[in-house]
CSV table of C-alpha atoms and ligand atoms in Angstrom, one decimal:
chain,number,residue,atom,x,y,z
A,1,MET,CA,-70.5,-96.5,-89.2
A,2,GLN,CA,-69.0,-94.7,-86.7
A,3,GLU,CA,-65.3,-93.6,-86.6
A,4,PHE,CA,-62.9,-92.7,-83.5
A,5,SER,CA,-59.5,-91.7,-84.1
A,6,GLN,CA,-56.8,-93.0,-81.6
A,7,SER,CA,-53.4,-91.8,-81.2
A,8,PHE,CA,-52.1,-94.9,-82.9
A,9,GLY,CA,-54.8,-95.2,-85.6
A,10,THR,CA,-58.6,-95.2,-86.3
A,11,ALA,CA,-61.2,-97.4,-84.7
A,12,GLN,CA,-64.3,-98.1,-86.5
A,13,VAL,CA,-67.6,-99.7,-85.5
A,14,PHE,CA,-70.2,-100.9,-87.6
A,15,TYR,CA,-73.1,-103.3,-87.5
A,16,PRO,CA,-73.1,-105.8,-90.0
A,17,GLU,CA,-76.7,-107.1,-88.7
A,18,ALA,CA,-79.0,-105.4,-86.4
A,19,GLY,CA,-82.4,-107.2,-85.8
A,20,ASP,CA,-84.7,-107.5,-83.0
A,21,GLU,CA,-83.3,-110.9,-82.4
A,22,ARG,CA,-79.5,-110.2,-82.8
A,23,CYS,CA,-77.1,-107.5,-83.3
A,24,THR,CA,-73.5,-107.4,-84.3
A,25,ALA,CA,-71.2,-104.6,-83.5
A,26,ALA,CA,-68.0,-104.9,-85.2
A,27,LEU,CA,-64.9,-103.0,-84.2
A,28,LEU,CA,-62.3,-102.6,-86.5
A,29,LEU,CA,-59.1,-101.1,-85.3
A,30,ASP,CA,-56.9,-99.7,-88.1
A,31,VAL,CA,-53.4,-99.5,-86.6
A,32,ASP,CA,-51.0,-96.9,-88.3
A,33,PRO,CA,-47.5,-98.3,-87.3
A,34,ILE,CA,-45.8,-95.3,-88.1
A,35,ARG,CA,-48.2,-93.0,-85.9
A,36,LEU,CA,-47.8,-95.7,-83.4
A,37,VAL,CA,-44.2,-95.3,-83.0
A,38,ARG,CA,-44.3,-91.6,-83.3
A,39,SER,CA,-46.9,-91.3,-80.6
A,40,ARG,CA,-45.0,-93.6,-78.0
A,41,GLY,CA,-41.7,-92.6,-78.8
A,42,ALA,CA,-38.9,-94.7,-80.0
A,43,SER,CA,-38.1,-95.5,-76.4
A,44,SER,CA,-41.4,-97.5,-75.8
A,45,PRO,CA,-40.1,-100.6,-74.2
A,46,ASP,CA,-41.6,-103.2,-76.6
A,47,PHE,CA,-40.7,-101.5,-79.8
A,48,SER,CA,-36.8,-101.6,-79.4
A,49,LEU,CA,-36.4,-104.2,-82.3
A,50,GLY,CA,-39.7,-104.1,-84.2
A,51,GLN,CA,-40.5,-100.3,-84.5
A,52,TYR,CA,-42.0,-100.5,-87.9
A,53,VAL,CA,-42.4,-104.1,-88.8
A,54,ASN,CA,-44.7,-105.7,-86.0
A,55,ASP,CA,-47.9,-107.5,-85.5
A,56,ARG,CA,-50.0,-104.6,-84.2
A,57,PRO,CA,-52.1,-103.9,-87.1
A,58,TYR,CA,-53.2,-107.4,-87.4
A,59,ALA,CA,-53.7,-108.7,-83.8
A,60,ALA,CA,-56.1,-108.3,-81.3
A,61,SER,CA,-53.6,-106.6,-79.0
A,62,SER,CA,-53.7,-104.4,-76.1
A,63,LEU,CA,-54.1,-101.7,-78.3
A,64,LEU,CA,-57.4,-103.1,-79.2
A,65,ALA,CA,-58.4,-103.4,-75.5
A,66,SER,CA,-57.5,-99.7,-75.4
A,67,ALA,CA,-59.6,-98.6,-78.3
A,68,MET,CA,-62.5,-100.8,-76.9
A,69,ALA,CA,-62.3,-99.2,-73.6
A,70,GLU,CA,-62.8,-95.7,-75.4
A,71,VAL,CA,-65.4,-96.8,-78.1
A,72,PHE,CA,-67.6,-98.7,-75.7
A,73,ARG,CA,-67.1,-96.6,-72.6
A,74,THR,CA,-70.7,-96.4,-71.2
A,75,ALA,CA,-71.3,-99.9,-72.0
A,76,ARG,CA,-68.2,-100.8,-70.2
A,77,ALA,CA,-69.3,-98.8,-67.3
A,78,GLY,CA,-72.7,-100.4,-67.2
A,79,ARG,CA,-74.7,-97.4,-68.3
A,80,CYS,CA,-77.6,-97.1,-70.6
A,81,ALA,CA,-79.7,-93.9,-70.5
A,82,ALA,CA,-82.3,-95.3,-72.7
A,83,ARG,CA,-82.7,-98.5,-71.4
A,84,PRO,CA,-81.1,-98.2,-67.5
A,85,GLU,CA,-82.3,-101.8,-66.5
A,86,LEU,CA,-80.7,-103.6,-69.3
A,87,PRO,CA,-77.0,-103.3,-68.1
A,88,GLU,CA,-77.7,-105.1,-65.1
A,89,GLN,CA,-79.1,-108.1,-67.1
A,90,ALA,CA,-76.8,-110.8,-68.2
A,91,ILE,CA,-77.5,-111.4,-72.1
A,92,PRO,CA,-76.6,-114.0,-74.4
A,93,LEU,CA,-73.2,-112.8,-76.2
A,94,GLU,CA,-70.8,-114.1,-78.5
A,95,ILE,CA,-67.7,-112.6,-79.0
A,96,SER,CA,-65.2,-113.4,-81.7
A,97,LEU,CA,-61.7,-112.5,-82.0
A,98,PRO,CA,-60.0,-113.7,-85.2
A,99,ALA,CA,-56.3,-113.2,-84.3
A,100,LEU,CA,-55.7,-113.1,-80.4
A,101,PRO,CA,-51.9,-113.1,-79.6
A,102,CYS,CA,-51.5,-115.6,-76.9
A,103,ARG,CA,-48.0,-115.5,-75.9
A,104,HIS,CA,-46.7,-118.1,-73.6
A,105,GLY,CA,-49.7,-120.1,-73.3
A,106,GLY,CA,-51.5,-120.2,-76.4
A,107,VAL,CA,-54.9,-122.1,-76.7
A,108,GLU,CA,-54.7,-123.6,-73.2
A,109,LEU,CA,-54.2,-120.2,-71.6
A,110,ALA,CA,-57.1,-118.8,-73.4
A,111,HIS,CA,-59.3,-121.5,-71.7
A,112,ARG,CA,-57.7,-121.2,-68.3
A,113,LEU,CA,-58.4,-117.2,-68.4
A,114,PHE,CA,-62.0,-117.1,-69.8
A,115,GLU,CA,-63.4,-120.3,-68.6
A,116,PRO,CA,-63.3,-119.3,-64.7
A,117,LEU,CA,-65.5,-116.2,-65.8
A,118,GLY,CA,-68.4,-118.4,-67.1
A,119,TRP,CA,-67.4,-118.3,-70.8
A,120,GLN,CA,-67.6,-121.1,-73.0
A,121,VAL,CA,-64.5,-121.0,-74.9
A,122,GLU,CA,-63.6,-122.2,-78.4
A,123,ALA,CA,-60.0,-121.7,-79.5
A,124,ALA,CA,-58.0,-122.8,-82.2
A,125,ALA,CA,-54.6,-122.2,-82.8
A,126,VAL,CA,-53.9,-120.2,-86.3
A,127,PRO,CA,-51.2,-121.8,-88.5
A,128,LEU,CA,-48.2,-119.7,-89.5
A,129,ASP,CA,-48.7,-120.5,-93.0
A,130,GLU,CA,-51.6,-122.7,-94.3
A,131,GLY,CA,-49.6,-123.5,-97.4
A,132,PHE,CA,-46.9,-125.0,-95.2
A,133,PRO,CA,-48.4,-126.9,-92.4
A,134,GLU,CA,-45.1,-128.4,-91.5
A,135,TRP,CA,-44.1,-124.9,-90.0
A,136,GLY,CA,-46.4,-125.4,-87.5
A,137,ASN,CA,-48.7,-122.9,-85.4
A,138,SER,CA,-48.2,-119.4,-84.8
A,139,ARG,CA,-48.9,-117.8,-81.2
A,140,TYR,CA,-52.2,-116.4,-82.7
A,141,VAL,CA,-55.5,-118.1,-81.5
A,142,ARG,CA,-59.0,-117.5,-83.2
A,143,LEU,CA,-61.0,-117.3,-80.2
A,144,THR,CA,-64.7,-117.3,-79.7
A,145,LEU,CA,-66.5,-116.8,-76.3
A,146,ARG,CA,-70.3,-117.5,-75.8
A,147,GLY,CA,-71.9,-116.9,-72.4
A,148,GLU,CA,-74.7,-115.2,-70.8
A,149,VAL,CA,-72.9,-112.4,-69.2
A,150,ARG,CA,-73.4,-108.7,-68.6
A,151,LEU,CA,-72.2,-106.8,-71.4
A,152,ALA,CA,-70.1,-104.4,-68.7
A,153,ASP,CA,-68.6,-107.4,-67.4
A,154,ALA,CA,-67.6,-109.0,-70.8
A,155,LEU,CA,-66.0,-105.8,-71.9
A,156,ASN,CA,-64.0,-105.7,-68.7
A,157,HIS,CA,-63.1,-109.1,-69.0
A,158,LEU,CA,-61.4,-108.4,-72.7
A,159,TYR,CA,-60.1,-105.2,-71.3
A,160,VAL,CA,-57.8,-106.8,-68.8
A,161,LEU,CA,-57.4,-110.2,-70.4
A,162,LEU,CA,-56.3,-109.1,-74.0
A,163,PRO,CA,-53.4,-107.4,-72.6
A,164,VAL,CA,-52.6,-110.2,-70.3
A,165,LEU,CA,-52.7,-112.6,-73.4
A,166,ASP,CA,-50.7,-110.3,-75.4
A,167,ASP,CA,-48.3,-109.9,-72.8
A,168,ALA,CA,-46.5,-106.8,-74.5
A,169,LYS,CA,-48.2,-103.7,-73.3
A,170,HIS,CA,-47.7,-101.0,-75.7
A,171,TYR,CA,-47.1,-98.5,-73.2
A,172,TRP,CA,-45.2,-97.9,-70.1
A,173,VAL,CA,-47.1,-99.0,-67.1
A,174,ALA,CA,-48.0,-95.9,-64.9
A,175,SER,CA,-49.2,-96.5,-61.3
A,176,ASP,CA,-52.8,-95.3,-62.4
A,177,GLU,CA,-52.8,-98.9,-64.0
A,178,VAL,CA,-53.3,-100.4,-60.8
A,179,ASP,CA,-56.5,-98.3,-60.3
A,180,LYS,CA,-57.7,-99.2,-63.7
A,181,LEU,CA,-56.9,-103.0,-62.9
A,182,ILE,CA,-58.9,-102.8,-59.8
A,183,ARG,CA,-62.1,-101.0,-61.3
A,184,ALA,CA,-62.1,-103.3,-64.4
A,185,GLY,CA,-61.5,-106.3,-62.3
A,186,GLU,CA,-64.2,-105.6,-59.8
A,187,GLY,CA,-66.5,-108.6,-58.9
A,188,TRP,CA,-64.5,-111.2,-60.7
A,189,LEU,CA,-60.8,-110.8,-60.7
A,190,ALA,CA,-60.0,-111.3,-57.0
A,191,ALA,CA,-61.7,-114.7,-57.0
A,192,HIS,CA,-60.1,-115.6,-60.4
A,193,PRO,CA,-57.8,-118.9,-59.8
A,194,ASP,CA,-55.3,-117.1,-62.1
A,195,ARG,CA,-55.4,-113.6,-60.5
A,196,GLY,CA,-51.8,-113.8,-59.8
A,197,LEU,CA,-50.7,-114.4,-63.2
A,198,ILE,CA,-53.2,-111.8,-64.7
A,199,THR,CA,-52.1,-109.4,-62.3
A,200,ARG,CA,-48.5,-109.8,-63.1
A,201,ARG,CA,-48.6,-109.7,-66.7
A,202,TYR,CA,-51.3,-107.0,-67.1
A,203,LEU,CA,-48.9,-104.8,-64.7
A,204,ASN,CA,-46.1,-105.5,-67.1
A,205,ARG,CA,-44.4,-107.7,-64.5
A,206,ARG,CA,-43.3,-104.6,-62.4
A,207,THR,CA,-43.3,-106.4,-59.0
A,208,ALA,CA,-43.9,-103.6,-57.0
A,209,LEU,CA,-46.9,-102.6,-58.6
A,210,THR,CA,-48.0,-106.2,-58.7
A,211,ARG,CA,-47.4,-106.4,-55.0
A,212,ALA,CA,-49.2,-103.3,-54.4
A,213,ALA,CA,-52.5,-104.4,-56.9
A,214,LEU,CA,-52.4,-107.7,-54.9
A,215,ALA,CA,-52.4,-106.0,-51.4
A,216,ARG,CA,-55.1,-103.4,-52.4
A,217,LEU,CA,-57.2,-106.6,-53.8
A,218,ALA,CA,-57.0,-108.1,-50.5
A,219,GLU,CA,-57.7,-104.7,-49.0
A,220,VAL,CA,-60.8,-103.9,-50.8
A,221,GLY,CA,-61.7,-107.7,-49.9
A,222,ASP,CA,-64.0,-108.2,-53.0
A,223,ASP,CA,-64.3,-111.9,-52.4
A,224,LEU,CA,-60.7,-112.5,-52.1
A,225,GLU,CA,-61.1,-114.8,-49.2
A,226,ASP,CA,-63.1,-117.3,-51.2
A,227,ALA,CA,-60.2,-118.0,-53.3
A,228,LEU,CA,-57.6,-118.3,-50.4
A,229,GLU,CA,-59.6,-120.3,-48.0
A,230,PRO,CA,-61.3,-123.5,-48.7
A,231,PRO,CA,-65.0,-123.1,-48.5
A,232,VAL,CA,-66.4,-123.6,-44.9
A,233,GLU,CA,-68.8,-126.6,-44.6
A,234,GLU,CA,-71.9,-125.8,-43.3
A,235,GLU,CA,-73.2,-128.1,-40.4
A,236,THR,CA,-76.9,-128.0,-42.0
A,237,ALA,CA,-78.1,-130.2,-44.7
A,238,GLU,CA,-77.7,-127.5,-47.2
A,239,ALA,CA,-74.1,-128.2,-48.1
A,240,THR,CA,-74.2,-128.5,-51.9
A,241,PRO,CA,-73.9,-131.9,-53.3
A,242,ASP,CA,-73.0,-130.9,-56.6
A,243,GLY,CA,-69.3,-130.3,-56.3
A,244,GLU,CA,-69.5,-126.6,-56.2
A,245,ALA,CA,-67.2,-126.7,-53.1
A,246,ALA,CA,-64.3,-127.6,-55.3
A,247,GLU,CA,-64.5,-124.0,-56.9
A,248,GLY,CA,-61.7,-121.5,-55.6
A,249,SER,CA,-60.0,-124.0,-53.5
A,250,GLY,CA,-56.6,-125.6,-54.0
A,251,GLY,CA,-54.6,-124.6,-57.0
A,252,GLU,CA,-52.8,-121.9,-55.1
A,253,PRO,CA,-50.7,-119.8,-57.8
A,254,THR,CA,-47.2,-120.2,-57.2
A,255,GLY,CA,-45.1,-117.5,-55.3
A,256,GLU,CA,-48.4,-116.5,-53.1
A,257,SER,CA,-48.0,-118.9,-50.2
A,258,ASP,CA,-47.1,-117.6,-46.7
A,259,ARG,CA,-49.4,-114.8,-47.4
A,260,PRO,CA,-50.7,-113.1,-44.2
A,261,THR,CA,-54.2,-113.1,-43.5
A,262,PRO,CA,-56.1,-110.7,-45.8
A,263,LEU,CA,-57.3,-107.5,-44.0
A,264,ASN,CA,-60.7,-107.9,-45.2
A,265,VAL,CA,-60.8,-111.2,-43.3
A,266,LEU,CA,-59.3,-109.8,-40.2
A,267,ARG,CA,-61.8,-107.0,-40.4
A,268,ARG,CA,-64.7,-109.3,-40.9
A,269,GLU,CA,-63.6,-111.4,-37.8
A,270,ALA,CA,-63.2,-108.2,-35.7
A,271,VAL,CA,-66.8,-107.2,-36.7
A,272,LEU,CA,-68.1,-110.5,-35.9
A,273,ALA,CA,-66.3,-110.5,-32.5
A,274,ALA,CA,-67.8,-107.0,-31.9
A,275,LEU,CA,-71.4,-108.2,-32.9
A,276,ASP,CA,-70.8,-111.2,-30.4
A,277,ASP,CA,-69.5,-108.8,-27.6
A,278,VAL,CA,-72.6,-106.6,-27.7
A,279,GLY,CA,-74.9,-109.9,-27.6
A,280,ALA,CA,-76.3,-108.9,-31.2
A,281,ARG,CA,-79.1,-111.3,-32.2
A,282,THR,CA,-80.4,-109.6,-35.1
A,283,VAL,CA,-78.2,-107.5,-37.6
A,284,ILE,CA,-78.5,-105.3,-40.4
A,285,ASP,CA,-75.5,-104.8,-42.9
A,286,LEU,CA,-75.7,-101.1,-44.4
A,287,GLY,CA,-73.8,-101.3,-47.7
A,288,CYS,CA,-73.4,-105.0,-47.7
A,289,GLY,CA,-71.3,-104.9,-51.0
A,290,SER,CA,-71.0,-108.6,-52.1
A,291,GLY,CA,-72.3,-110.0,-49.1
A,292,GLN,CA,-69.2,-111.2,-47.5
A,293,LEU,CA,-70.5,-110.4,-43.8
A,294,VAL,CA,-73.9,-111.5,-44.5
A,295,ASN,CA,-72.3,-114.6,-45.5
A,296,ALA,CA,-70.7,-115.2,-42.4
A,297,LEU,CA,-73.7,-114.0,-40.1
A,298,LEU,CA,-76.0,-116.7,-41.8
A,299,ALA,CA,-73.4,-119.2,-40.7
A,300,ASN,CA,-73.7,-118.3,-37.1
A,301,LYS,CA,-76.9,-119.9,-35.8
A,302,THR,CA,-77.2,-117.4,-32.6
A,303,ILE,CA,-78.1,-114.6,-35.2
A,304,THR,CA,-81.8,-115.0,-36.0
A,305,LYS,CA,-82.4,-112.2,-38.3
A,306,ILE,CA,-80.1,-110.6,-41.0
A,307,ALA,CA,-80.5,-108.0,-43.4
A,308,GLY,CA,-78.0,-106.7,-46.1
A,309,VAL,CA,-78.6,-103.3,-47.9
A,310,ASP,CA,-76.8,-101.8,-50.8
A,311,VAL,CA,-77.7,-98.8,-53.0
A,312,SER,CA,-76.1,-100.9,-55.9
A,313,ALA,CA,-78.1,-103.2,-57.7
A,314,HIS,CA,-74.9,-104.7,-59.2
A,315,ALA,CA,-73.6,-105.3,-55.5
A,316,LEU,CA,-76.9,-107.1,-54.6
A,317,THR,CA,-76.8,-109.2,-57.8
A,318,LEU,CA,-73.3,-110.2,-56.8
A,319,ALA,CA,-74.3,-110.7,-53.3
A,320,ALA,CA,-77.4,-113.0,-54.4
A,321,ARG,CA,-74.8,-115.1,-56.6
A,322,LYS,CA,-72.4,-115.6,-53.7
A,323,LEU,CA,-75.0,-116.4,-51.0
A,324,LYS,CA,-76.5,-118.9,-53.6
A,325,LEU,CA,-79.8,-117.4,-53.0
A,326,ASP,CA,-81.8,-119.3,-55.4
A,327,ARG,CA,-80.7,-122.7,-53.8
A,328,MET,CA,-80.6,-121.5,-50.1
A,329,SER,CA,-82.8,-123.6,-47.6
A,330,ASP,CA,-86.3,-122.4,-46.6
A,331,ALA,CA,-84.8,-122.1,-42.9
A,332,ARG,CA,-81.9,-120.0,-43.9
A,333,ARG,CA,-83.8,-118.0,-46.4
A,334,ALA,CA,-86.2,-117.0,-43.8
A,335,ARG,CA,-83.6,-115.6,-41.6
A,336,LEU,CA,-82.4,-113.3,-44.3
A,337,ASP,CA,-83.6,-110.1,-46.1
A,338,LEU,CA,-81.5,-108.6,-48.9
A,339,PHE,CA,-82.6,-105.4,-50.4
A,340,GLN,CA,-81.6,-102.2,-52.1
A,341,GLY,CA,-81.8,-99.0,-50.3
A,342,SER,CA,-79.8,-95.8,-49.8
A,343,LEU,CA,-78.3,-94.8,-46.3
A,344,THR,CA,-78.9,-91.1,-47.3
A,345,TYR,CA,-82.6,-91.4,-47.2
A,346,GLY,CA,-84.7,-92.5,-44.2
A,347,ASP,CA,-86.2,-95.9,-44.6
A,348,SER,CA,-88.5,-97.8,-42.2
A,349,ARG,CA,-86.8,-101.1,-43.1
A,350,PHE,CA,-83.6,-100.3,-41.4
A,351,ALA,CA,-85.1,-99.9,-38.1
A,352,GLY,CA,-85.8,-103.0,-35.7
A,353,TYR,CA,-82.3,-104.5,-35.5
A,354,ASP,CA,-80.0,-105.2,-32.4
A,355,ALA,CA,-76.9,-103.9,-34.2
A,356,ALA,CA,-76.1,-102.3,-37.6
A,357,VAL,CA,-72.8,-102.6,-39.4
A,358,LEU,CA,-71.3,-99.9,-41.6
A,359,MET,CA,-68.0,-101.8,-42.7
A,360,GLU,CA,-66.1,-99.8,-45.1
A,361,VAL,CA,-69.1,-97.8,-46.2
A,362,VAL,CA,-68.7,-94.3,-44.8
A,363,GLU,CA,-65.6,-93.4,-47.0
A,364,HIS,CA,-67.5,-94.2,-50.1
A,365,LEU,CA,-70.0,-91.0,-49.4
A,366,ASP,CA,-69.4,-87.7,-50.2
A,367,PRO,CA,-68.5,-85.6,-46.9
A,368,PRO,CA,-71.7,-83.4,-47.3
A,369,ARG,CA,-73.8,-86.5,-47.4
A,370,LEU,CA,-72.6,-87.9,-44.2
A,371,PRO,CA,-74.9,-86.0,-41.8
A,372,ALA,CA,-77.9,-87.4,-43.9
A,373,LEU,CA,-76.5,-91.1,-43.2
A,374,GLU,CA,-76.0,-90.1,-39.7
A,375,ARG,CA,-79.7,-89.0,-39.5
A,376,VAL,CA,-81.0,-92.2,-41.1
A,377,VAL,CA,-78.8,-94.7,-39.1
A,378,PHE,CA,-78.4,-93.0,-35.6
A,379,GLY,CA,-81.5,-90.8,-35.5
A,380,GLY,CA,-84.0,-92.9,-37.7
A,381,ALA,CA,-83.1,-96.7,-37.4
A,382,LYS,CA,-81.9,-96.3,-34.1
A,383,PRO,CA,-80.2,-99.8,-33.4
A,384,GLY,CA,-78.9,-100.6,-30.1
A,385,HIS,CA,-75.3,-100.7,-31.5
A,386,VAL,CA,-73.6,-99.6,-34.7
A,387,ILE,CA,-70.3,-100.9,-35.6
A,388,VAL,CA,-68.4,-98.6,-38.0
A,389,THR,CA,-65.2,-99.6,-39.9
A,390,THR,CA,-63.1,-97.4,-42.0
A,391,PRO,CA,-59.4,-97.2,-43.2
A,392,ASN,CA,-56.6,-95.4,-41.2
A,393,ALA,CA,-55.2,-92.9,-43.6
A,394,GLU,CA,-52.0,-92.9,-41.5
A,395,TYR,CA,-51.2,-96.3,-42.1
A,396,ASN,CA,-51.2,-95.6,-45.9
A,397,VAL,CA,-47.4,-94.9,-46.0
A,398,ARG,CA,-47.0,-98.8,-45.4
A,399,TYR,CA,-48.6,-99.7,-48.8
A,400,GLU,CA,-45.5,-99.3,-51.3
A,401,THR,CA,-46.4,-97.4,-54.5
A,402,LEU,CA,-50.0,-96.3,-53.0
A,403,THR,CA,-50.1,-92.7,-54.0
A,404,GLY,CA,-53.8,-91.8,-53.6
A,405,MET,CA,-56.4,-93.5,-51.6
A,406,ARG,CA,-56.6,-97.3,-51.0
A,407,HIS,CA,-59.7,-97.6,-53.5
A,408,PRO,CA,-60.8,-95.4,-56.5
A,409,ASP,CA,-64.2,-94.7,-55.0
A,410,HIS,CA,-63.1,-93.8,-51.6
A,411,ARG,CA,-64.1,-89.9,-51.2
A,412,PHE,CA,-61.9,-89.6,-48.0
A,413,GLU,CA,-59.7,-91.7,-45.6
A,414,TRP,CA,-59.5,-90.4,-42.0
A,415,THR,CA,-56.6,-90.4,-39.6
A,416,ARG,CA,-57.3,-91.8,-36.4
A,417,ALA,CA,-57.9,-88.4,-35.0
A,418,GLU,CA,-60.5,-87.4,-37.4
A,419,PHE,CA,-62.3,-90.6,-37.0
A,420,ARG,CA,-62.5,-90.2,-33.4
A,421,HIS,CA,-63.6,-86.9,-33.8
A,422,TRP,CA,-66.5,-87.6,-36.1
A,423,ALA,CA,-67.5,-90.5,-33.8
A,424,ALA,CA,-67.4,-88.6,-30.7
A,425,ALA,CA,-69.7,-85.8,-32.1
A,426,VAL,CA,-72.1,-88.5,-33.9
A,427,ALA,CA,-72.2,-90.2,-30.3
A,428,ALA,CA,-73.0,-87.0,-28.4
A,429,ARG,CA,-75.7,-85.7,-31.0
A,430,TYR,CA,-77.6,-89.1,-31.0
A,431,GLY,CA,-77.2,-90.4,-27.4
A,432,TYR,CA,-74.6,-93.2,-27.9
A,433,GLN,CA,-71.4,-94.1,-26.3
A,434,VAL,CA,-68.5,-95.2,-28.4
A,435,ASP,CA,-65.2,-97.3,-27.9
A,436,TYR,CA,-62.8,-98.0,-30.4
A,437,ARG,CA,-60.6,-101.0,-31.5
A,438,PRO,CA,-57.8,-101.5,-33.9
A,439,VAL,CA,-58.1,-104.2,-36.7
A,440,GLY,CA,-54.9,-105.5,-38.2
A,441,GLU,CA,-51.6,-105.0,-36.9
A,442,ASP,CA,-51.5,-102.0,-34.5
A,443,ASP,CA,-48.4,-99.9,-35.8
A,444,PRO,CA,-47.0,-98.1,-32.5
A,445,GLU,CA,-46.6,-95.0,-34.7
A,446,LEU,CA,-49.3,-95.2,-37.5
A,447,GLY,CA,-51.9,-97.2,-35.8
A,448,PRO,CA,-53.8,-100.2,-37.5
A,449,PRO,CA,-54.6,-100.7,-41.1
A,450,THR,CA,-58.3,-100.4,-40.2
A,451,GLN,CA,-60.2,-98.6,-37.3
A,452,MET,CA,-63.3,-99.4,-35.9
A,453,ALA,CA,-65.7,-97.7,-33.6
A,454,ILE,CA,-68.5,-99.6,-31.4
A,455,PHE,CA,-71.4,-97.4,-30.7
A,456,THR,CA,-73.6,-98.3,-27.9
A,457,ALA,CA,-77.1,-96.5,-27.4
A,458,GLY,CA,-78.0,-94.9,-24.0
A,459,GLY,CA,-74.8,-92.5,-23.6
A,460,GLY,CA,-74.0,-89.4,-24.4
A,461,ASP,CA,-75.6,-86.0,-24.0
A,462,VAL,CA,-79.2,-86.6,-25.3
B,501,SAH,N1,-69.4,-103.6,-46.4
B,501,SAH,C1,-68.8,-104.2,-47.6
B,501,SAH,C2,-68.9,-103.4,-48.9
B,501,SAH,C3,-67.9,-102.2,-48.7
B,501,SAH,S1,-67.8,-101.2,-50.2
B,501,SAH,C4,-67.7,-104.9,-47.1
B,501,SAH,O1,-66.9,-104.4,-46.3
B,501,SAH,O2,-67.3,-105.7,-48.0
B,501,SAH,C5,-68.7,-99.9,-49.9
B,501,SAH,C6,-70.4,-100.3,-50.3
B,501,SAH,O3,-71.2,-99.3,-49.7
B,501,SAH,C7,-70.8,-100.6,-51.7
B,501,SAH,O4,-71.3,-101.7,-52.0
B,501,SAH,C8,-71.5,-99.2,-51.9
B,501,SAH,O5,-72.6,-99.8,-53.2
B,501,SAH,C9,-72.3,-99.1,-50.7
B,501,SAH,N2,-72.7,-97.7,-50.6
B,501,SAH,C10,-72.2,-96.7,-51.1
B,501,SAH,N3,-73.0,-95.6,-51.0
B,501,SAH,C11,-74.0,-96.1,-50.3
B,501,SAH,C12,-75.2,-95.2,-50.0
B,501,SAH,N4,-75.5,-94.1,-50.1
B,501,SAH,N5,-76.3,-96.2,-49.7
B,501,SAH,C13,-76.1,-97.6,-49.5
B,501,SAH,N6,-75.0,-98.0,-49.7
B,501,SAH,C14,-74.1,-97.5,-50.1
């Protein structure tokens, strides 16, 4: 048995069964209501009435989500030192929560929130008192989730959705909660049909924060456009006959209409236009992430060869899923190459393309690693054209409540002058010419939200 002390009690983990076939990890959270009140202070927002008498010791509340995040930290981050390949795999999981508070929505809300994430949901309302059926049901639900899911994804689903279902966060929401939400929601939240409700409730209905989070979800892109736009019908025979197309369309959450085109969509369109302008027929997307650009390139028949590269195996798994790689027609599959690779190590597979794209990638590298990327891309792969996009740091003042950078994984964000300084030096060093284009609304003072450079081989000093 393992024990972890929390500011509001003690978390214990034990294993009622642990065999070759199956293992159960039980997390028991012993909440001490007195410590809870003392640690949070009497002014904690949801304890003004029920300071000492409340459901916290008994319910799978947001406190359980915090304890879980700490106790299963490496599992949630997708790390396992002993079996590094295992966290990437979806495994058969069953998760039981005997008393889950489901405020404002009950059993139906539990289905709505977990089912789109691939869980088979079994939810039953817990009666107020079994001896008095006429009293009706409590707002607690006995929940069991079953599915083949990566453990890290499962823990992140719970980490976000327990406080959402509880809808009574035990601590004041600070602005770093937006970072936490974006991290934990990576790969699933942006495309969730109820992402508006989840974000609002997770951030305790603080509208400025919610707006900032939604704007930033759009900013990081992360598949958001799938949830916003009806899927594009393909002209080829491979349009899916199995009703898949219904996913994500319609059912727009209330209060989110009239939304301007998200920046990630504008950015993708700008990159596609630039590729068209330079006449690229073969394209390699370096740091392809979940494959948004690759998807759009596949839809364009004039592009004959497409590669997507990423260092992250998880990103490639998401991309394969999103591109429906296993059901792709042979003709389309033949145009595509998706592989793992790092942009800071020379790789012959990067060579032989008309154009390379680095869309929102350079800012994910530690600055001392940038020269390695420049050598690999401009010096090694040497495509005819390189298209680079990156945030314009000057524009950040326009994002309400944004205190740091736009994404928790960004290592830097450049001003327009810094970007041009870098691009001009790279162009000169490797014999390219460079042009710049704004992406998104070009603010007269701050410039555009995204900046783009188009490099063309054959200029410069070399
Ligand atoms: N181009 C995509 C993803 C941008 S996020 C889009 O615009 O939607 C940045 C991506 O770069 C991540 O998927 C990350 O895994 C990848 N990346 C970061 N460092 C990398 C490296 N050294 N080599 C290859 N990919 C890298």
